[in-house]
Amino acid sequence: MDEQMIRKNNMKIFPIYKMFAWDFLFYYAIIFLFLTQVKGFSASQVLLADSFYAIFRILSDMFCVNVTDLIGKQKSLLVGNLFISFSILIIILGNGFPVLILFKLIEAIGFNLKNICEPTLLSDSIPATSSFSKIYSKIDGKGDSLYYIFDALSAIATGFLYIINPYFPMIMCFICCLISSIISLAFSDPCSNVKNESTGFIKYHKDIFITFKQILKSHRLKSLLLFSSFFWAILMVFETLRSSILVDIGVPEQYFGIILAGMQIISSLTSRNQQWFHNKLRNRALSFFSLSVVTCFILTGLLVACNISFKISLVSILFTVFIVGLVRGPYYTLIQRYLNSFSNPDVNTKIFAIKSFLDNIGRVMLSLFASLLLGITTTSYAFIIIGCLFFVIFIFLLDSMKTKVGLKPEQYPKEDLVFSSQK
């Protein structure tokens, strides 16, 4: 198959692949319940394990970059999906906190490989034209939308499957992971991105660190990567806090999946319209995404803490779920689009490796902090404290980004364009 056919094939199957593989299916609606009710862990232990997951992502980051460069993005993607499938099998069959930590270790390596390869494999498959950003956003946004629709449907079934047998949703999750592994076999590397080992181990790693140093000289990339680390952390912690606060106010387990399905449907609709958000909000997109979420955290925490009534508490939580679903849909595609801009196939794996590294530093810090909060106070107060803290962080961060992100190409210094291609 020639390179042009490889590119077309990759772009054609990418949305279908992402529908199954972007993240766990039949999982998030009930994983908190599965770990606390079936496996016997506390909410604090679940968040503590999540912080271990982020630590493992950090520690395995460089290893995953090496693997990707040495064996190629397609093979690395396959290995990543197989690791994730195996991690689900471990948590189904195993018991005890050490097993939970092993589950997080294997999951971390798998998602590191996937998060490095997925956006860059698509980026490498799109021809270097002036329409690159629009084509990338259209294909990636379609994949996001298909995933959210499938996840919404699976989430509705998940809650009821859990009532029948709590292991049924986890088995379905494992099957979807295997399907992702099979689909990843259909991809091919569109360009020769496998390193020649004859260049030498020392020289190879020296080149990697030189590239990392060049990336971190870019004020634009540093700002985007720092924003990503904070915002991704709060989105990830919300998944556990959402379930915890629903348990606190007494929502029945079978409705967890329906609530998550509603959020996923909203994310599906907004991910398909991410170009509208980009055109409408322009330089204010990241401000809108971050400040709306943390404001909802504060308001929800206050209303639930006041314990006015069950209906008011539930409505406030559902509104926060709605807002998170609204902004999450376009955010993931747009942040990948911004990071891929002024980049090329030789360096984009390193950019996303640094993103993964910093994202997980943010996640481990917030997970540990949230675990500490849940150990000493209620989930509603955790919402208030985290919301207020991140509101202040985003205000200062967004103010510093005004002169560094969202400029015209000619307005950027040369450090921000050093990796630019003709995309």
Coordinates of C-alpha atoms in Angstrom, one line a residue:
M1 CA 0.0 0.0 0.0
D2 CA 1.5 3.4 -1.0
E3 CA 1.7 6.3 1.3
Q4 CA -1.4 8.1 -0.1
M5 CA -3.6 5.0 0.4
I6 CA -2.2 4.6 3.9
R7 CA -3.2 8.2 4.7
K8 CA -6.7 7.7 3.3
N9 CA -7.2 4.4 5.2
N10 CA -6.0 5.9 8.5
M11 CA -8.3 8.9 8.2
K12 CA -11.2 6.7 7.2
I13 CA -11.0 4.3 10.1
F14 CA -9.9 6.7 12.8
P15 CA -13.4 7.9 13.9
I16 CA -14.6 4.2 14.1
Y17 CA -11.5 3.3 16.1
K18 CA -11.9 6.3 18.5
M19 CA -15.6 5.3 19.0
F20 CA -14.4 2.1 20.8
A21 CA -10.9 3.1 22.0
W22 CA -10.8 6.7 23.2
D23 CA -11.6 5.7 26.7
F24 CA -13.2 2.9 28.7
L25 CA -16.8 2.0 27.8
F26 CA -19.3 0.5 30.3
Y27 CA -17.0 1.8 33.0
Y28 CA -17.2 5.3 34.4
A29 CA -20.9 5.1 35.4
I30 CA -20.2 2.3 37.9
I31 CA -16.4 2.1 38.6
F32 CA -16.7 4.0 41.8
L33 CA -19.6 1.7 42.9
F34 CA -17.7 -1.4 41.7
L35 CA -14.5 -0.4 43.7
T36 CA -16.3 0.6 46.8
Q37 CA -19.2 -1.9 47.0
V38 CA -17.8 -5.0 45.3
K39 CA -14.0 -4.6 46.0
G40 CA -14.4 -3.0 49.4
F41 CA -12.3 0.2 48.9
S42 CA -13.2 3.6 50.5
A43 CA -13.7 6.8 48.4
S44 CA -10.4 8.1 49.8
Q45 CA -8.6 4.9 48.6
V46 CA -10.1 5.2 45.2
L47 CA -8.7 8.7 44.8
L48 CA -5.4 7.6 46.3
A49 CA -5.2 4.9 43.7
D50 CA -6.0 7.5 41.0
S51 CA -3.0 9.5 42.2
F52 CA -0.8 6.4 41.8
Y53 CA -2.1 6.1 38.3
A54 CA -1.0 9.6 37.5
I55 CA 2.4 8.9 39.1
F56 CA 2.8 5.8 36.9
R57 CA 1.9 7.9 33.9
I58 CA 4.7 10.3 34.8
L59 CA 7.3 7.5 35.4
S60 CA 6.5 5.6 32.2
D61 CA 6.3 8.7 30.0
M62 CA 9.8 8.6 28.6
F63 CA 9.7 4.8 28.3
C64 CA 6.6 5.2 26.1
V65 CA 8.3 7.8 23.9
N66 CA 11.2 5.5 23.4
V67 CA 8.9 2.6 22.5
T68 CA 6.9 4.8 20.0
D69 CA 10.1 6.1 18.3
L70 CA 11.7 2.6 18.1
I71 CA 8.8 0.4 16.9
G72 CA 6.5 3.0 15.3
K73 CA 3.2 4.6 16.2
Q74 CA 0.9 1.8 14.9
K75 CA 2.6 -1.0 16.8
S76 CA 2.8 1.2 19.9
L77 CA -0.9 1.9 19.6
L78 CA -1.6 -1.8 19.4
V79 CA 0.5 -2.5 22.5
G80 CA -1.2 0.3 24.4
N81 CA -4.6 -1.2 23.7
L82 CA -3.5 -4.7 24.7
F83 CA -2.1 -3.3 28.0
I84 CA -5.4 -1.6 28.7
S85 CA -7.4 -4.8 28.0
F86 CA -5.1 -6.7 30.4
S87 CA -5.6 -4.0 33.1
I88 CA -9.4 -4.5 33.0
L89 CA -8.9 -8.3 33.3
I90 CA -6.8 -7.8 36.4
I91 CA -9.3 -5.6 38.3
I92 CA -12.1 -8.1 37.4
L93 CA -10.2 -11.1 38.7
G94 CA -8.1 -9.6 41.5
N95 CA -8.8 -8.3 45.0
G96 CA -6.9 -6.1 47.5
F97 CA -5.2 -2.7 47.3
P98 CA -2.0 -4.1 45.7
V99 CA -4.1 -5.5 42.8
L100 CA -5.7 -2.0 42.4
I101 CA -2.3 -0.5 42.2
L102 CA -1.2 -3.1 39.6
F103 CA -4.3 -2.3 37.6
K104 CA -3.4 1.4 37.6
L105 CA 0.2 0.7 36.6
I106 CA -0.7 -1.4 33.5
E107 CA -3.5 1.1 32.6
A108 CA -1.1 4.0 32.9
I109 CA 1.4 2.5 30.4
G110 CA -1.4 1.6 28.0
F111 CA -2.9 5.1 28.1
N112 CA 0.5 6.7 27.8
L113 CA 1.1 4.8 24.6
K114 CA -2.3 5.6 23.2
N115 CA -2.3 9.3 24.1
I116 CA 1.1 9.7 22.4
C117 CA 0.1 7.8 19.3
E118 CA -3.5 8.6 18.6
P119 CA -3.4 12.3 17.9
T120 CA 0.0 12.1 16.2
L121 CA -1.0 9.2 14.0
L122 CA -3.9 11.2 12.7
S123 CA -1.8 14.3 12.3
D124 CA 0.8 12.4 10.3
S125 CA -2.0 11.0 8.0
I126 CA -3.4 14.4 7.0
P127 CA -1.6 16.1 4.0
A128 CA 0.4 19.2 4.7
T129 CA -2.0 21.8 3.4
S130 CA -3.5 25.1 4.6
S131 CA -6.7 23.1 5.6
F132 CA -4.8 20.8 8.0
S133 CA -6.4 22.2 11.2
K134 CA -9.9 22.0 9.8
I135 CA -9.4 18.5 8.5
Y136 CA -7.9 17.3 11.8
S137 CA -10.7 18.9 13.8
K138 CA -13.4 17.4 11.6
I139 CA -12.0 13.8 11.7
D140 CA -11.1 13.9 15.4
G141 CA -14.4 15.7 16.3
K142 CA -16.3 13.0 14.5
G143 CA -14.5 10.3 16.5
D144 CA -15.2 12.1 19.7
S145 CA -18.9 12.4 18.9
L146 CA -19.2 8.7 18.0
Y147 CA -17.5 7.8 21.3
Y148 CA -19.8 10.0 23.3
I149 CA -22.9 8.5 21.6
F150 CA -21.8 5.0 22.1
D151 CA -20.7 5.7 25.7
A152 CA -24.1 7.4 26.4
L153 CA -25.9 4.2 25.2
S154 CA -23.6 2.0 27.1
A155 CA -23.9 4.1 30.2
I156 CA -27.7 3.7 30.3
A157 CA -27.3 -0.1 30.1
T158 CA -24.4 0.0 32.6
G159 CA -26.4 1.0 35.6
F160 CA -29.0 -1.7 35.1
L161 CA -26.4 -4.3 34.2
Y162 CA -24.7 -3.5 37.5
I163 CA -27.9 -4.1 39.4
I164 CA -28.2 -7.6 37.8
N165 CA -24.5 -8.4 38.3
P166 CA -21.8 -5.9 39.1
Y167 CA -19.3 -7.8 37.0
F168 CA -21.4 -7.6 33.8
P169 CA -20.4 -4.0 32.9
M170 CA -16.7 -4.7 33.6
I171 CA -16.8 -7.7 31.2
M172 CA -18.4 -5.5 28.5
C173 CA -15.6 -3.0 29.1
F174 CA -13.0 -5.7 28.6
I175 CA -14.7 -6.8 25.3
C176 CA -14.7 -3.2 24.0
C177 CA -11.0 -3.0 24.8
L178 CA -10.3 -6.1 22.8
I179 CA -12.3 -4.7 19.9
S180 CA -10.1 -1.5 20.1
S181 CA -7.0 -3.7 19.9
I182 CA -8.3 -5.5 16.8
I183 CA -9.2 -2.2 15.0
S184 CA -5.8 -0.7 15.8
L185 CA -4.3 -3.5 13.5
A186 CA -5.9 -1.7 10.5
F187 CA -3.7 1.4 10.9
S188 CA -0.3 1.9 9.2
D189 CA 2.4 4.4 9.9
P190 CA 2.0 7.0 7.1
C191 CA 5.7 8.0 7.1
S192 CA 8.9 6.4 8.3
N193 CA 8.9 7.4 11.9
V194 CA 10.8 4.4 13.3
K195 CA 14.2 5.3 14.6
N196 CA 17.3 3.7 13.2
E197 CA 18.9 1.9 16.1
S198 CA 22.3 2.3 14.4
T199 CA 22.4 5.9 15.4
G200 CA 23.3 4.7 18.9
F201 CA 21.5 4.7 22.2
I202 CA 23.3 7.7 23.7
K203 CA 22.9 9.9 20.6
Y204 CA 19.2 8.9 20.3
H205 CA 18.4 10.0 23.9
K206 CA 20.5 13.1 23.6
D207 CA 18.4 14.1 20.5
I208 CA 15.2 13.5 22.5
F209 CA 16.4 15.8 25.4
I210 CA 17.5 18.5 22.9
T211 CA 14.0 18.4 21.3
F212 CA 12.4 18.6 24.8
K213 CA 14.5 21.7 25.6
Q214 CA 13.5 23.3 22.3
I215 CA 9.8 22.6 23.0
L216 CA 10.0 24.2 26.5
K217 CA 11.6 27.3 25.0
S218 CA 8.3 28.1 23.3
H219 CA 6.1 30.4 25.5
R220 CA 3.1 29.4 23.4
L221 CA 3.5 25.6 24.0
K222 CA 4.5 26.1 27.7
S223 CA 1.2 28.1 28.3
L224 CA -0.9 25.5 26.5
L225 CA 0.8 22.6 28.3
L226 CA 0.4 24.3 31.7
F227 CA -3.3 25.1 31.1
S228 CA -3.9 21.5 29.9
S229 CA -2.3 20.1 33.1
F230 CA -4.7 22.1 35.4
F231 CA -7.8 21.6 33.3
W232 CA -7.3 17.9 32.6
A233 CA -6.7 17.3 36.4
I234 CA -10.0 18.9 37.4
L235 CA -11.9 17.0 34.6
M236 CA -10.4 13.7 35.8
V237 CA -11.1 14.3 39.5
F238 CA -14.6 15.3 38.7
E239 CA -15.4 11.7 37.5
T240 CA -14.8 10.4 41.1
L241 CA -16.3 13.4 42.9
R242 CA -19.5 13.2 40.7
S243 CA -20.1 9.6 41.8
S244 CA -19.2 10.4 45.4
I245 CA -21.6 13.4 45.7
L246 CA -24.4 11.4 44.1
V247 CA -23.9 8.7 46.7
D248 CA -23.9 11.4 49.4
I249 CA -27.3 12.8 48.5
G250 CA -28.8 9.3 48.0
V251 CA -29.2 8.8 44.2
P252 CA -30.0 5.1 43.4
E253 CA -27.2 3.2 41.6
Q254 CA -29.3 2.5 38.4
Y255 CA -29.5 6.2 37.7
F256 CA -25.8 6.8 37.7
G257 CA -25.5 5.5 34.1
I258 CA -28.5 7.6 32.9
I259 CA -26.8 10.8 34.3
L260 CA -23.5 9.9 32.7
A261 CA -25.4 9.2 29.4
G262 CA -26.9 12.6 29.5
M263 CA -23.4 14.2 29.9
Q264 CA -22.0 12.1 27.1
I265 CA -24.8 13.0 24.7
I266 CA -24.1 16.7 25.4
S267 CA -20.4 16.1 24.8
S268 CA -21.2 14.3 21.5
L269 CA -23.2 17.3 20.2
T270 CA -20.6 19.9 21.2
S271 CA -17.6 17.8 19.9
R272 CA -19.2 17.7 16.5
N273 CA -19.6 21.5 16.7
Q274 CA -16.1 22.3 18.0
Q275 CA -15.4 24.5 15.0
W276 CA -18.3 26.6 16.0
F277 CA -16.8 27.1 19.5
H278 CA -13.5 27.9 17.9
N279 CA -15.0 30.5 15.6
K280 CA -17.4 32.0 18.1
L281 CA -15.1 32.2 21.1
R282 CA -11.6 32.5 19.4
N283 CA -9.1 33.5 22.1
R284 CA -11.7 33.2 24.8
A285 CA -12.4 29.5 24.3
L286 CA -10.1 28.2 27.0
S287 CA -11.3 31.0 29.4
F288 CA -14.9 29.9 28.9
F289 CA -14.1 26.2 29.3
S290 CA -12.2 26.6 32.6
L291 CA -14.0 29.4 34.4
S292 CA -17.5 27.9 33.7
V293 CA -16.5 24.5 35.2
V294 CA -14.8 25.9 38.4
T295 CA -17.8 28.3 38.9
C296 CA -20.2 25.3 38.8
F297 CA -17.9 23.4 41.3
I298 CA -18.3 26.3 43.8
L299 CA -22.1 26.7 43.3
T300 CA -22.8 23.0 43.5
G301 CA -20.7 22.6 46.6
L302 CA -22.5 25.5 48.3
L303 CA -26.0 24.3 47.4
V304 CA -25.4 20.7 48.5
A305 CA -23.6 21.8 51.7
C306 CA -26.6 24.0 52.6
N307 CA -28.8 20.9 52.4
I308 CA -31.8 22.9 51.4
S309 CA -33.6 20.0 49.7
F310 CA -32.9 16.8 47.7
K311 CA -34.3 18.4 44.5
I312 CA -32.1 21.5 44.7
S313 CA -29.0 19.4 45.4
L314 CA -29.7 17.1 42.5
V315 CA -30.5 20.0 40.1
S316 CA -27.2 21.7 41.0
I317 CA -25.2 18.5 40.4
L318 CA -27.0 17.9 37.1
F319 CA -26.3 21.4 36.0
T320 CA -22.6 20.9 36.8
V321 CA -22.7 17.6 34.8
F322 CA -24.3 19.5 31.9
I323 CA -21.6 22.2 31.9
V324 CA -18.7 19.7 32.1
G325 CA -20.3 17.7 29.2
L326 CA -20.8 21.0 27.2
V327 CA -17.1 22.1 27.5
R328 CA -15.5 18.7 27.5
G329 CA -16.8 17.9 24.0
P330 CA -14.9 20.6 22.1
Y331 CA -12.1 21.0 24.5
Y332 CA -10.3 17.7 23.8
T333 CA -10.2 18.2 20.1
L334 CA -9.3 21.9 20.2
I335 CA -6.4 21.5 22.7
Q336 CA -5.0 18.8 20.4
R337 CA -5.4 21.0 17.4
Y338 CA -3.7 23.9 19.2
L339 CA -0.7 21.7 20.2
N340 CA -0.4 20.2 16.7
S341 CA -0.3 23.7 15.2
F342 CA 3.3 24.8 14.1
S343 CA 4.4 21.2 14.6
N344 CA 5.6 18.3 12.4
P345 CA 5.7 14.4 12.6
D346 CA 9.2 14.3 14.1
V347 CA 8.3 16.3 17.1
N348 CA 4.6 15.9 17.8
T349 CA 5.1 12.7 19.8
K350 CA 7.4 14.6 22.1
I351 CA 4.9 17.4 22.5
F352 CA 2.2 15.0 23.5
A353 CA 4.6 13.1 25.8
I354 CA 5.3 16.4 27.6
K355 CA 1.6 17.0 27.7
S356 CA 1.0 13.6 29.2
F357 CA 3.8 14.2 31.7
L358 CA 2.5 17.6 32.9
D359 CA -1.2 16.5 32.8
N360 CA -0.4 13.7 35.2
I361 CA 1.7 15.8 37.5
G362 CA -1.4 18.0 37.8
R363 CA -3.6 15.0 38.2
V364 CA -1.5 13.3 41.0
M365 CA -1.4 16.6 43.0
L366 CA -5.1 17.2 42.7
S367 CA -6.0 13.5 43.3
L368 CA -3.9 13.4 46.5
F369 CA -5.4 16.8 47.6
A370 CA -9.0 15.5 46.9
S371 CA -8.2 12.2 48.7
L372 CA -7.1 14.2 51.7
L373 CA -10.2 16.4 51.6
L374 CA -12.6 13.4 51.4
G375 CA -10.7 11.9 54.4
I376 CA -11.5 14.9 56.6
T377 CA -14.7 16.5 55.1
T378 CA -17.7 15.9 52.8
T379 CA -17.7 15.8 49.0
S380 CA -19.7 19.1 48.9
Y381 CA -16.9 21.0 50.8
A382 CA -14.3 19.3 48.5
F383 CA -16.2 20.8 45.6
I384 CA -16.1 24.3 47.2
I385 CA -12.4 24.2 48.1
I386 CA -11.2 22.8 44.8
G387 CA -13.5 25.2 42.8
C388 CA -12.2 28.3 44.7
L389 CA -8.6 27.2 44.4
F390 CA -8.7 26.5 40.7
F391 CA -10.8 29.7 40.0
V392 CA -7.8 31.7 41.3
I393 CA -5.3 29.6 39.4
F394 CA -7.1 30.0 36.1
I395 CA -7.6 33.7 36.5
F396 CA -3.8 34.3 36.8
L397 CA -2.9 31.7 34.2
L398 CA -5.4 33.0 31.6
D399 CA -4.2 36.5 32.1
S400 CA -0.6 35.5 31.4
M401 CA -1.7 33.6 28.2
K402 CA -3.2 36.7 26.6
T403 CA 0.1 37.7 24.9
K404 CA 1.3 34.1 24.2
V405 CA -1.5 32.1 22.7
G406 CA -4.0 32.7 19.9
L407 CA -1.8 35.1 17.9
K408 CA -1.3 35.3 14.2
P409 CA 1.8 33.4 12.9
E410 CA 3.7 36.5 12.2
Q411 CA 3.2 37.7 15.8
Y412 CA 4.9 34.7 17.3
P413 CA 8.7 34.8 18.1
K414 CA 10.9 32.3 16.3
E415 CA 11.0 30.0 19.4
D416 CA 7.3 29.3 18.9
L417 CA 7.7 28.4 15.2
V418 CA 10.9 26.3 15.3
F419 CA 8.9 23.1 14.6
S420 CA 6.6 24.6 12.1
S421 CA 5.8 22.7 8.9
Q422 CA 3.6 23.6 6.0
K423 CA 0.5 22.5 7.7

